[in-house]
Amino acid sequence: MPGNSFGHIFKITTFGESHGKSIGVTIDGCPPMLDLTEEIVQELMDRRKPGGSKASTGRKEKDKANIVSGVFEGKTTGTPIMIFIENKDAKSRDYSEIKDIFRPGHGDITYQKKYGIRDYRGGGRSSGRETAGRVAAGSVAMQILKSENIEIISYTKEFAGIKAVQFNLNDISKNPFLCPDMEAFKLMDKEVVSAIKAGDSVGGVVEVIVKNVPSGLGEPVFDKLDADIAKAVMSIGAVKGVEIGNGFEATKLRGSQNNDEITPDGFTSNNAGGILAGISNGDDIIVRIAVKPIPSILIEQATVDIDNNQMKISTKGRHDISPIPRINVVCEAMISIVIADHILRQRTIS
Amino acid sequence: MPGNSFGHIFKITTFGESHGKSIGVTIDGCPPMLDLTEEIVQELMDRRKPGGSKASTGRKEKDKANIVSGVFEGKTTGTPIMIFIENKDAKSRDYSEIKDIFRPGHGDITYQKKYGIRDYRGGGRSSGRETAGRVAAGSVAMQILKSENIEIISYTKEFAGIKAVQFNLNDISKNPFLCPDMEAFKLMDKEVVSAIKAGDSVGGVVEVIVKNVPSGLGEPVFDKLDADIAKAVMSIGAVKGVEIGNGFEATKLRGSQNNDEITPDGFTSNNAGGILAGISNGDDIIVRIAVKPIPSILIEQATVDIDNNQMKISTKGRHDISPIPRINVVCEAMISIVIADHILRQRTIS
Amino acid sequence: MPGNSFGHIFKITTFGESHGKSIGVTIDGCPPMLDLTEEIVQELMDRRKPGGSKASTGRKEKDKANIVSGVFEGKTTGTPIMIFIENKDAKSRDYSEIKDIFRPGHGDITYQKKYGIRDYRGGGRSSGRETAGRVAAGSVAMQILKSENIEIISYTKEFAGIKAVQFNLNDISKNPFLCPDMEAFKLMDKEVVSAIKAGDSVGGVVEVIVKNVPSGLGEPVFDKLDADIAKAVMSIGAVKGVEIGNGFEATKLRGSQNNDEITPDGFTSNNAGGILAGISNGDDIIVRIAVKPIPSILIEQATVDIDNNQMKISTKGRHDISPIPRINVVCEAMISIVIADHILRQRTIS
Amino acid sequence: MPGNSFGHIFKITTFGESHGKSIGVTIDGCPPMLDLTEEIVQELMDRRKPGGSKASTGRKEKDKANIVSGVFEGKTTGTPIMIFIENKDAKSRDYSEIKDIFRPGHGDITYQKKYGIRDYRGGGRSSGRETAGRVAAGSVAMQILKSENIEIISYTKEFAGIKAVQFNLNDISKNPFLCPDMEAFKLMDKEVVSAIKAGDSVGGVVEVIVKNVPSGLGEPVFDKLDADIAKAVMSIGAVKGVEIGNGFEATKLRGSQNNDEITPDGFTSNNAGGILAGISNGDDIIVRIAVKPIPSILIEQATVDIDNNQMKISTKGRHDISPIPRINVVCEAMISIVIADHILRQRTIS
């Protein structure tokens, strides 16, 4: 059954496999008269590309975004915006040896059980490459956020077991892990180097903050803003947990500590993470996302083949050591899509 | 815009406010020929009722489930099943003093900002009472799970800051907090007594385990099984976080530790919580849910009224000290609805 | 699979069988602050009731609309509006003899084949009684239309094979068939009397006109305004055809005759029926609906029972001789729901 | 708001403008393991191409279907199938003169009113070219129908005011208008020649028959099979009416004439057109579709420009004289999509 669409008004549908001709997205429901060019999309796409980071893959795809429809003379027209990215760098020969074997931690086994067939090349549809379409769509969503003066930032809160303690906004772009704490970064870097040497991988926690969100976004009772955000980020491969505001920490507090008191100038604290009863309260929206270590590792592990024979496997080839930091912009994109969708939803009752 | 429906094939739509005539749910898409009676629904409803627990409200509603349609001679017919519960015990006079004032931690302020009007009586639509419809629908979903031999259990993993260390299935029903560790329960009880004395409230963590789920459930890429579960539980009031499998713990592990190796007899561990690439892998599905302390407390807190004047408020009247343990069955209900929905979704491709 | 919801923003979900406890509707997505009372709903409900017309049933249900939720102090609140109508007059004993036999022209045989079970009492879910929920929802939609100054009228264009030639708006309410031509009415009446004597039934054509619809409503390409209207009316039992503007007549014209020329003051004709490329053009929306004769007749006809044995059946009991004129207000209600939905949809891009 | 998707399980989303880079469709929800190649898609696409018919355009697009995703080694994989067609033959210079003027009978004026912007080149999104994506999707739907042994045929029932009286299946492919009556074809041809000489255009009626549809397809109460078919065909540009079975003719009959009597071997007639109470009854599904004359004509007509100045316009350039016969395969495609969708929907309850 269909599961490749997301959003209700600002609605995206993605397509494509890692090693097919191309991957992409169709955005339906975007309002007309927004500025949109391939350059605007490309700017966000470039933040997802493998870069100088030790954590990132050597795969050198030029993820060039092509706008096919829905834009006329630099403006959106209200009709579907299709954006695709060619899969130029795909080498099918790299993957022939995993044709009949299931990589631990990957979707190989579950896709096979679900469908009885799968495009095994590079993980097919379950590849992280699928997120390119999400980022392209996110760039369009961000044009809506921008028009409402909403800002979104993301950074690495924890990486390879090391927490960021300081928060210096300017530091985020100064290190390849997008960590707002240069001291923590140095410790993270040591851990990453150690993991690389061991042929292993690492995970971490991404935090996204959305500023200037008007109060009133979110729909009772199932399409709460936090419920939609939770689904949005949990739908990204490698994500295993999500928190809003102080999240799991709230469970240890008493109500008197956890409640955000209210003054004529606003809330005195933001444990709620900007959302009360599923509706934005005007404060910053705060989301934390648990990212597991990438399952592809050089270390040999036990698995089975398609006939359930015991096998050993170690993943060769080019691979990121962690979904972080490339996943960070994907989290931003997905949350931007949720916010854009709810901005448009709110218009229906005003 | 509509936000009161959940599910794609097994689709529920809830209605009702805390102090309106009644609350309830319509279930569309339930297959015919399943056993269904008011007694079956009532059995689950009774697990949500305020009970012997110190943590629960004195409000003595008899939450009697009435099946209005979609059932004929004890069997579902395939047509919409409407179930409602009367609001017999509602006392509107209890709430007149909060008509123009926003309770901290509640949706009063956000509903007012969103709609410009709200049924302030008992929290209206944002009341925890809304979950009665979810539980009624959950009881129907569980008939589908039962027909597939799937089992679901929930318990309190952490309460008032105290973690359960042991896991004894039989202990769950032996204490009012539904904790699987009687030693931990005693410590929890002390903390709850202390919080009650202080006029305060507490939170905790609920864990849900689903057993015997067939592999293959879940849809790439946005309607992943874990993404739908995350939305399902995050849409319950008071929930601030959700984890699948080892969740946030996974972020500290290396890939070699976090990957579940595979043998001809199954996985050697279950860090994934039964879901790989958004699709069930046949292992137990494990979900942990962060529940904040109930915001209604006797301790006075700062807030504003509808004209933004600074006020003080303390919540009088009958209130639970925590959403736990009543929320536990709501979590089970919502996850059952997700599983039932994906069971039916999977039929479309087989 | 779910099929009991209609609309995208103004979204209704109906429930109930002819002889169950009650039937009704939940409306999700209605904006807040609209006037709504049970009297407003009742006014439209009363137009559906069996009346002085020879064509209508003797069944004397008092279709009293009860608003359960979503309204507070006479205003909508933005939360789901549930409205139900009790089935007071249902007599199950009337229907025991058709338990295992399929009435020609009815859904008995197809429901049985689809579900393997059916509530045979009074047609169950396939009864015309199901439309009561549609009319209740239509009354709410009409409050949105009213707020935009949009008017909707319906009348009987053709009945029992007799066409209305004149159009006198005032005549519509002067005859029980809601015909705008008193001369035609007299001929219709003769035919109806003849059909009643023969124990037979008749059909006809309903026309609905919507005035003051702003231009711009309707979504490319599948959710065209006329496509949604076609679905809306074709989903009413007994409807077998629908036309927009000059409809089938257009197929005989040349382009030069059928095109509506445009002047600075508007279109010079309205062959398009107010819709161009699926989007309203500001002119009157004109819809014609083909209504088949009611299948329940006293004349004996061939059929089979549940075991496929050849049988004869004639329908005893109280029955309308035609869906017209009671179906007319149902057509109005459904088209109002479509227009209301598209008014709210249009807000998302403006 | 989104309106470019159709279907619930077999769900298609189209994109593209007449003169953009390409047009296409993404199909989500197609089951895995169906045979699918570009040749299979192309075969249906070729039936939509402008051909030897006098009625068709000289525009010589090579509508080559490209499958981008969702197919692996000649089989569907269960993931989204994206198919696109390049717009090779588009000449933007042909359309510069209609940039600021609204062609009568076209969507120019309504798109402009709705969005405040439009891609005026070749009609942009409102062009008949948009149906290429529908036909591509229809070819995939037909693979599902084929797997269930369902057959679908279409033909021209009436053209340029001339009705087909005979029905000879073999004649359909023997004349360019796809008419099953060679005598009628000759009269049609005369009318078409006359219209071409006059610089005018013509319309007609298409009939589609679906054979071997199992009973039980269609969902009460809004997603009736006939309601979904009505929407499907009414969403095709140029369609102004739709009938099921004997349609408007039924309104003139008495119940005793219109009811299809039932015998152990099936129905004795098929006035219902294969659908009872919105659910297929196992008989042939019969749909008739009213197609208006193409609005682009050489004859000069009155219109206004974007500033509401009175203008005259006659459409130069290459144009079909009628949507028929090219629209016939589009009707088949849309109805196939509805049937495929309901086949998959029915699986959720069996």
mmCIF file of N, CA, C and O in Angstrom, chain A residues 1-3 110 114 158 194 200-201 216 218-219 222-224 228 231 235 240 242 244 252 254 256 259 261 264 272 276 295 301-302 308 310 345-346, chain B residues 1-3 110 114 158 194 200 216 218-219 222-224 228 231 235 240 242 244 252 254-256 259 261 264 272 276 295 301-302 308 310 345-346:
data_model
loop_
_atom_site.group_PDB
_atom_site.id
_atom_site.type_symbol
_atom_site.label_atom_id
_atom_site.label_comp_id
_atom_site.label_asym_id
_atom_site.label_seq_id
_atom_site.Cartn_x
_atom_site.Cartn_y
_atom_site.Cartn_z
ATOM 1 N N MET A 1 0.844 -1.199 0.000
ATOM 2 C CA MET A 1 0.000 0.000 0.000
ATOM 3 C C MET A 1 0.879 1.248 0.000
ATOM 4 O O MET A 1 1.995 1.205 0.492
ATOM 5 N N PRO A 2 0.345 2.331 -0.551
ATOM 6 C CA PRO A 2 1.174 3.537 -0.652
ATOM 7 C C PRO A 2 1.718 3.966 0.706
ATOM 8 O O PRO A 2 0.993 3.989 1.686
ATOM 9 N N GLY A 3 2.981 4.312 0.760
ATOM 10 C CA GLY A 3 3.587 4.834 1.974
ATOM 11 C C GLY A 3 4.658 5.851 1.642
ATOM 12 O O GLY A 3 5.421 6.262 2.494
ATOM 13 N N THR A 110 14.151 -7.520 5.581
ATOM 14 C CA THR A 110 12.732 -7.176 5.728
ATOM 15 C C THR A 110 12.083 -6.839 4.384
ATOM 16 O O THR A 110 10.931 -7.184 4.148
ATOM 17 N N LYS A 114 8.952 -8.831 2.946
ATOM 18 C CA LYS A 114 7.732 -8.087 2.635
ATOM 19 C C LYS A 114 7.298 -8.309 1.201
ATOM 20 O O LYS A 114 6.127 -8.582 0.936
ATOM 21 N N GLU A 158 25.252 15.177 20.288
ATOM 22 C CA GLU A 158 26.044 14.096 20.864
ATOM 23 C C GLU A 158 26.545 13.253 19.696
ATOM 24 O O GLU A 158 25.811 13.034 18.727
ATOM 25 N N SER A 194 39.168 6.452 16.156
ATOM 26 C CA SER A 194 39.284 5.122 16.747
ATOM 27 C C SER A 194 38.317 4.129 16.090
ATOM 28 O O SER A 194 38.678 2.987 15.801
ATOM 29 N N ASP A 200 34.737 0.176 12.320
ATOM 30 C CA ASP A 200 33.415 0.200 12.951
ATOM 31 C C ASP A 200 32.691 1.519 12.621
ATOM 32 O O ASP A 200 33.179 2.309 11.800
ATOM 33 N N SER A 201 31.529 1.743 13.188
ATOM 34 C CA SER A 201 30.756 2.956 12.907
ATOM 35 C C SER A 201 30.212 3.532 14.203
ATOM 36 O O SER A 201 30.222 2.866 15.234
ATOM 37 N N GLY A 216 -0.487 28.270 17.544
ATOM 38 C CA GLY A 216 -1.708 27.821 16.884
ATOM 39 C C GLY A 216 -1.510 26.732 15.846
ATOM 40 O O GLY A 216 -2.495 26.215 15.313
ATOM 41 N N GLY A 218 -0.803 22.978 14.527
ATOM 42 C CA GLY A 218 -1.004 21.619 15.056
ATOM 43 C C GLY A 218 -2.486 21.339 15.169
ATOM 44 O O GLY A 218 -3.260 22.243 15.471
ATOM 45 N N GLU A 219 -2.858 20.088 14.910
ATOM 46 C CA GLU A 219 -4.288 19.775 14.863
ATOM 47 C C GLU A 219 -4.643 18.736 15.923
ATOM 48 O O GLU A 219 -4.063 17.647 15.951
ATOM 49 N N PHE A 222 -4.994 13.671 16.585
ATOM 50 C CA PHE A 222 -3.954 12.750 16.124
ATOM 51 C C PHE A 222 -2.847 13.484 15.378
ATOM 52 O O PHE A 222 -1.705 13.070 15.405
ATOM 53 N N ASP A 223 -3.201 14.553 14.692
ATOM 54 C CA ASP A 223 -2.207 15.287 13.907
ATOM 55 C C ASP A 223 -1.611 16.425 14.724
ATOM 56 O O ASP A 223 -1.415 17.546 14.229
ATOM 57 N N LYS A 224 -1.338 16.133 15.982
ATOM 58 C CA LYS A 224 -0.637 17.098 16.829
ATOM 59 C C LYS A 224 0.679 17.454 16.148
ATOM 60 O O LYS A 224 1.281 16.626 15.459
ATOM 61 N N ASP A 228 3.226 14.729 14.425
ATOM 62 C CA ASP A 228 3.670 14.765 13.024
ATOM 63 C C ASP A 228 5.188 14.894 12.921
ATOM 64 O O ASP A 228 5.814 14.302 12.031
ATOM 65 N N LYS A 231 6.693 11.447 13.680
ATOM 66 C CA LYS A 231 6.624 10.561 12.513
ATOM 67 C C LYS A 231 7.634 10.988 11.450
ATOM 68 O O LYS A 231 8.305 10.148 10.847
ATOM 69 N N SER A 235 10.687 8.493 10.426
ATOM 70 C CA SER A 235 10.622 7.877 9.087
ATOM 71 C C SER A 235 11.960 7.952 8.352
ATOM 72 O O SER A 235 12.107 7.405 7.256
ATOM 73 N N LYS A 240 16.113 6.128 15.755
ATOM 74 C CA LYS A 240 15.521 5.158 16.692
ATOM 75 C C LYS A 240 14.795 5.806 17.859
ATOM 76 O O LYS A 240 14.257 5.101 18.734
ATOM 77 N N VAL A 242 12.913 9.851 19.412
ATOM 78 C CA VAL A 242 12.667 11.284 19.243
ATOM 79 C C VAL A 242 12.087 11.850 20.535
ATOM 80 O O VAL A 242 11.309 11.187 21.228
ATOM 81 N N ILE A 244 10.606 15.650 22.347
ATOM 82 C CA ILE A 244 10.192 17.052 22.198
ATOM 83 C C ILE A 244 10.489 17.759 23.518
ATOM 84 O O ILE A 244 10.155 17.232 24.592
ATOM 85 N N LYS A 252 11.188 12.433 34.891
ATOM 86 C CA LYS A 252 11.805 12.378 36.222
ATOM 87 C C LYS A 252 11.426 13.589 37.079
ATOM 88 O O LYS A 252 11.737 13.633 38.270
ATOM 89 N N ARG A 254 8.818 16.596 38.727
ATOM 90 C CA ARG A 254 7.457 16.775 39.220
ATOM 91 C C ARG A 254 6.759 17.838 38.368
ATOM 92 O O ARG A 254 7.415 18.654 37.716
ATOM 93 N N SER A 256 5.368 20.533 39.162
ATOM 94 C CA SER A 256 5.732 21.910 39.514
ATOM 95 C C SER A 256 7.055 22.323 38.877
ATOM 96 O O SER A 256 7.293 23.505 38.658
ATOM 97 N N ASN A 259 6.130 22.037 34.483
ATOM 98 C CA ASN A 259 5.240 23.043 33.891
ATOM 99 C C ASN A 259 6.011 24.322 33.568
ATOM 100 O O ASN A 259 6.816 24.777 34.381
ATOM 101 N N GLU A 261 5.749 28.050 33.514
ATOM 102 C CA GLU A 261 4.845 29.108 33.987
ATOM 103 C C GLU A 261 4.693 30.193 32.918
ATOM 104 O O GLU A 261 5.543 30.335 32.037
ATOM 105 N N PRO A 264 2.921 37.681 31.201
ATOM 106 C CA PRO A 264 2.453 38.489 30.060
ATOM 107 C C PRO A 264 3.486 38.567 28.935
ATOM 108 O O PRO A 264 3.135 38.808 27.779
ATOM 109 N N ALA A 272 8.406 22.347 27.525
ATOM 110 C CA ALA A 272 7.440 21.792 26.573
ATOM 111 C C ALA A 272 8.010 21.714 25.161
ATOM 112 O O ALA A 272 7.437 21.058 24.293
ATOM 113 N N LEU A 276 2.177 22.666 23.234
ATOM 114 C CA LEU A 276 1.276 22.323 24.339
ATOM 115 C C LEU A 276 0.003 21.708 23.756
ATOM 116 O O LEU A 276 -0.651 22.327 22.913
ATOM 117 N N PRO A 295 24.909 0.716 9.921
ATOM 118 C CA PRO A 295 25.117 -0.730 10.066
ATOM 119 C C PRO A 295 26.222 -1.303 9.189
ATOM 120 O O PRO A 295 26.725 -2.394 9.476
ATOM 121 N N GLN A 301 30.437 -9.909 10.483
ATOM 122 C CA GLN A 301 29.328 -10.280 11.362
ATOM 123 C C GLN A 301 28.549 -11.466 10.792
ATOM 124 O O GLN A 301 28.590 -11.720 9.584
ATOM 125 N N ALA A 302 27.817 -12.124 11.691
ATOM 126 C CA ALA A 302 27.034 -13.288 11.275
ATOM 127 C C ALA A 302 25.741 -12.850 10.595
ATOM 128 O O ALA A 302 25.101 -11.876 10.999
ATOM 129 N N ASN A 308 18.528 -18.952 3.913
ATOM 130 C CA ASN A 308 18.676 -19.125 5.360
ATOM 131 C C ASN A 308 19.896 -19.953 5.759
ATOM 132 O O ASN A 308 19.930 -20.567 6.825
ATOM 133 N N GLN A 310 23.716 -20.076 7.160
ATOM 134 C CA GLN A 310 24.563 -19.220 7.974
ATOM 135 C C GLN A 310 25.724 -18.694 7.122
ATOM 136 O O GLN A 310 26.378 -19.451 6.404
ATOM 137 N N ARG A 345 -2.276 24.277 6.711
ATOM 138 C CA ARG A 345 -3.476 23.718 7.344
ATOM 139 C C ARG A 345 -4.181 24.773 8.181
ATOM 140 O O ARG A 345 -5.420 24.832 8.190
ATOM 141 N N GLN A 346 -3.385 25.574 8.876
ATOM 142 C CA GLN A 346 -3.984 26.570 9.765
ATOM 143 C C GLN A 346 -4.792 27.607 8.969
ATOM 144 O O GLN A 346 -5.772 28.158 9.469
ATOM 145 N N MET B 1 -8.209 22.283 10.039
ATOM 146 C CA MET B 1 -8.250 21.133 9.125
ATOM 147 C C MET B 1 -8.388 19.830 9.896
ATOM 148 O O MET B 1 -7.985 19.768 11.044
ATOM 149 N N PRO B 2 -8.968 18.824 9.265
ATOM 150 C CA PRO B 2 -9.199 17.575 9.990
ATOM 151 C C PRO B 2 -7.910 17.012 10.584
ATOM 152 O O PRO B 2 -6.895 16.966 9.911
ATOM 153 N N GLY B 3 -7.970 16.574 11.817
ATOM 154 C CA GLY B 3 -6.821 15.941 12.446
ATOM 155 C C GLY B 3 -7.284 14.879 13.428
ATOM 156 O O GLY B 3 -6.512 14.388 14.227
ATOM 157 N N THR B 110 -3.095 27.315 24.044
ATOM 158 C CA THR B 110 -2.876 27.040 22.612
ATOM 159 C C THR B 110 -4.195 26.837 21.867
ATOM 160 O O THR B 110 -4.338 27.276 20.734
ATOM 161 N N LYS B 114 -5.311 29.136 18.793
ATOM 162 C CA LYS B 114 -5.590 28.490 17.519
ATOM 163 C C LYS B 114 -6.981 28.830 17.009
ATOM 164 O O LYS B 114 -7.162 29.196 15.856
ATOM 165 N N GLU B 158 9.362 2.987 34.420
ATOM 166 C CA GLU B 158 9.957 3.981 35.312
ATOM 167 C C GLU B 158 8.821 4.859 35.804
ATOM 168 O O GLU B 158 7.905 5.184 35.039
ATOM 169 N N SER B 194 4.911 11.062 48.630
ATOM 170 C CA SER B 194 5.580 12.336 48.874
ATOM 171 C C SER B 194 5.054 13.429 47.942
ATOM 172 O O SER B 194 4.802 14.569 48.361
ATOM 173 N N ASP B 200 1.782 17.865 44.398
ATOM 174 C CA ASP B 200 2.501 17.876 43.118
ATOM 175 C C ASP B 200 2.124 16.627 42.291
ATOM 176 O O ASP B 200 1.233 15.852 42.692
ATOM 177 N N GLY B 216 7.447 -8.208 7.731
ATOM 178 C CA GLY B 216 6.893 -7.638 6.504
ATOM 179 C C GLY B 216 5.918 -6.494 6.714
ATOM 180 O O GLY B 216 5.485 -5.876 5.749
ATOM 181 N N GLY B 218 4.790 -2.699 7.607
ATOM 182 C CA GLY B 218 5.425 -1.381 7.527
ATOM 183 C C GLY B 218 5.652 -1.015 6.078
ATOM 184 O O GLY B 218 5.923 -1.888 5.253
ATOM 185 N N GLU B 219 5.508 0.269 5.774
ATOM 186 C CA GLU B 219 5.571 0.685 4.366
ATOM 187 C C GLU B 219 6.716 1.661 4.147
ATOM 188 O O GLU B 219 6.792 2.695 4.809
ATOM 189 N N PHE B 222 7.730 6.695 4.192
ATOM 190 C CA PHE B 222 7.253 7.574 5.267
ATOM 191 C C PHE B 222 6.384 6.823 6.268
ATOM 192 O O PHE B 222 6.346 7.175 7.440
ATOM 193 N N ASP B 223 5.663 5.826 5.792
ATOM 194 C CA ASP B 223 4.776 5.081 6.685
ATOM 195 C C ASP B 223 5.473 3.855 7.253
ATOM 196 O O ASP B 223 4.893 2.769 7.352
ATOM 197 N N LYS B 224 6.720 4.039 7.621
ATOM 198 C CA LYS B 224 7.454 2.981 8.308
ATOM 199 C C LYS B 224 6.676 2.580 9.554
ATOM 200 O O LYS B 224 5.994 3.417 10.176
ATOM 201 N N ASP B 228 4.978 5.255 12.181
ATOM 202 C CA ASP B 228 3.549 5.284 12.529
ATOM 203 C C ASP B 228 3.341 5.063 14.028
ATOM 204 O O ASP B 228 2.446 5.675 14.634
ATOM 205 N N LYS B 231 4.219 8.354 15.802
ATOM 206 C CA LYS B 231 3.122 9.310 15.724
ATOM 207 C C LYS B 231 1.973 8.896 16.641
ATOM 208 O O LYS B 231 1.380 9.730 17.332
ATOM 209 N N SER B 235 0.905 11.252 19.790
ATOM 210 C CA SER B 235 -0.381 11.960 19.694
ATOM 211 C C SER B 235 -1.204 11.847 20.974
ATOM 212 O O SER B 235 -2.265 12.462 21.087
ATOM 213 N N LYS B 240 6.036 12.893 25.662
ATOM 214 C CA LYS B 240 7.070 13.835 25.193
ATOM 215 C C LYS B 240 8.241 13.149 24.493
ATOM 216 O O LYS B 240 9.181 13.824 24.058
ATOM 217 N N VAL B 242 9.633 9.139 22.448
ATOM 218 C CA VAL B 242 9.385 7.733 22.096
ATOM 219 C C VAL B 242 10.675 7.118 21.556
ATOM 220 O O VAL B 242 11.446 7.775 20.856
ATOM 221 N N ILE B 244 12.342 3.304 19.924
ATOM 222 C CA ILE B 244 12.126 1.947 19.410
ATOM 223 C C ILE B 244 13.375 1.133 19.740
ATOM 224 O O ILE B 244 14.498 1.596 19.509
ATOM 225 N N LYS B 252 25.009 5.635 21.477
ATOM 226 C CA LYS B 252 26.303 5.548 22.176
ATOM 227 C C LYS B 252 27.093 4.305 21.767
ATOM 228 O O LYS B 252 28.257 4.151 22.137
ATOM 229 N N ARG B 254 28.706 1.359 19.046
ATOM 230 C CA ARG B 254 29.280 1.246 17.707
ATOM 231 C C ARG B 254 28.403 0.284 16.889
ATOM 232 O O ARG B 254 27.636 -0.514 17.442
ATOM 233 N N GLY B 255 28.539 0.366 15.602
ATOM 234 C CA GLY B 255 27.744 -0.495 14.724
ATOM 235 C C GLY B 255 27.895 -1.974 15.056
ATOM 236 O O GLY B 255 26.919 -2.733 15.039
ATOM 237 N N SER B 256 29.114 -2.369 15.373
ATOM 238 C CA SER B 256 29.357 -3.789 15.662
ATOM 239 C C SER B 256 28.602 -4.240 16.911
ATOM 240 O O SER B 256 28.279 -5.417 17.056
ATOM 241 N N ASN B 259 24.304 -3.593 15.751
ATOM 242 C CA ASN B 259 23.706 -4.502 14.758
ATOM 243 C C ASN B 259 23.249 -5.806 15.419
ATOM 244 O O ASN B 259 23.967 -6.353 16.244
ATOM 245 N N GLU B 261 22.960 -9.483 14.897
ATOM 246 C CA GLU B 261 23.430 -10.517 13.952
ATOM 247 C C GLU B 261 22.294 -11.511 13.666
ATOM 248 O O GLU B 261 21.347 -11.640 14.442
ATOM 249 N N PRO B 264 20.208 -18.730 11.274
ATOM 250 C CA PRO B 264 19.049 -19.422 10.680
ATOM 251 C C PRO B 264 17.854 -19.490 11.645
ATOM 252 O O PRO B 264 16.712 -19.635 11.200
ATOM 253 N N ALA B 272 17.218 -3.564 17.590
ATOM 254 C CA ALA B 272 16.364 -2.887 16.606
ATOM 255 C C ALA B 272 14.924 -2.761 17.090
ATOM 256 O O ALA B 272 14.142 -2.007 16.509
ATOM 257 N N LEU B 276 13.313 -3.196 11.123
ATOM 258 C CA LEU B 276 14.480 -2.862 10.300
ATOM 259 C C LEU B 276 14.026 -2.131 9.044
ATOM 260 O O LEU B 276 13.192 -2.645 8.294
ATOM 261 N N PRO B 295 -0.006 18.111 34.445
ATOM 262 C CA PRO B 295 0.231 19.528 34.754
ATOM 263 C C PRO B 295 -0.684 20.097 35.857
ATOM 264 O O PRO B 295 -0.349 21.121 36.441
ATOM 265 N N GLN B 301 0.904 28.307 40.713
ATOM 266 C CA GLN B 301 1.882 28.680 39.685
ATOM 267 C C GLN B 301 1.438 29.942 38.957
ATOM 268 O O GLN B 301 0.257 30.285 38.947
ATOM 269 N N ALA B 302 2.432 30.582 38.329
ATOM 270 C CA ALA B 302 2.142 31.822 37.599
ATOM 271 C C ALA B 302 1.509 31.513 36.243
ATOM 272 O O ALA B 302 1.896 30.555 35.579
ATOM 273 N N ASN B 308 -4.285 38.523 29.089
ATOM 274 C CA ASN B 308 -2.837 38.576 29.338
ATOM 275 C C ASN B 308 -2.465 39.284 30.650
ATOM 276 O O ASN B 308 -1.370 39.823 30.794
ATOM 277 N N GLN B 310 -1.333 39.067 34.518
ATOM 278 C CA GLN B 310 -0.624 38.093 35.354
ATOM 279 C C GLN B 310 -1.566 37.571 36.438
ATOM 280 O O GLN B 310 -2.254 38.335 37.107
ATOM 281 N N ARG B 345 -2.974 -3.359 5.594
ATOM 282 C CA ARG B 345 -2.233 -2.773 4.476
ATOM 283 C C ARG B 345 -1.422 -3.841 3.738
ATOM 284 O O ARG B 345 -1.342 -3.829 2.510
ATOM 285 N N GLN B 346 -0.827 -4.735 4.510
ATOM 286 C CA GLN B 346 0.031 -5.759 3.899
ATOM 287 C C GLN B 346 -0.784 -6.683 2.989
ATOM 288 O O GLN B 346 -0.256 -7.210 2.005
#
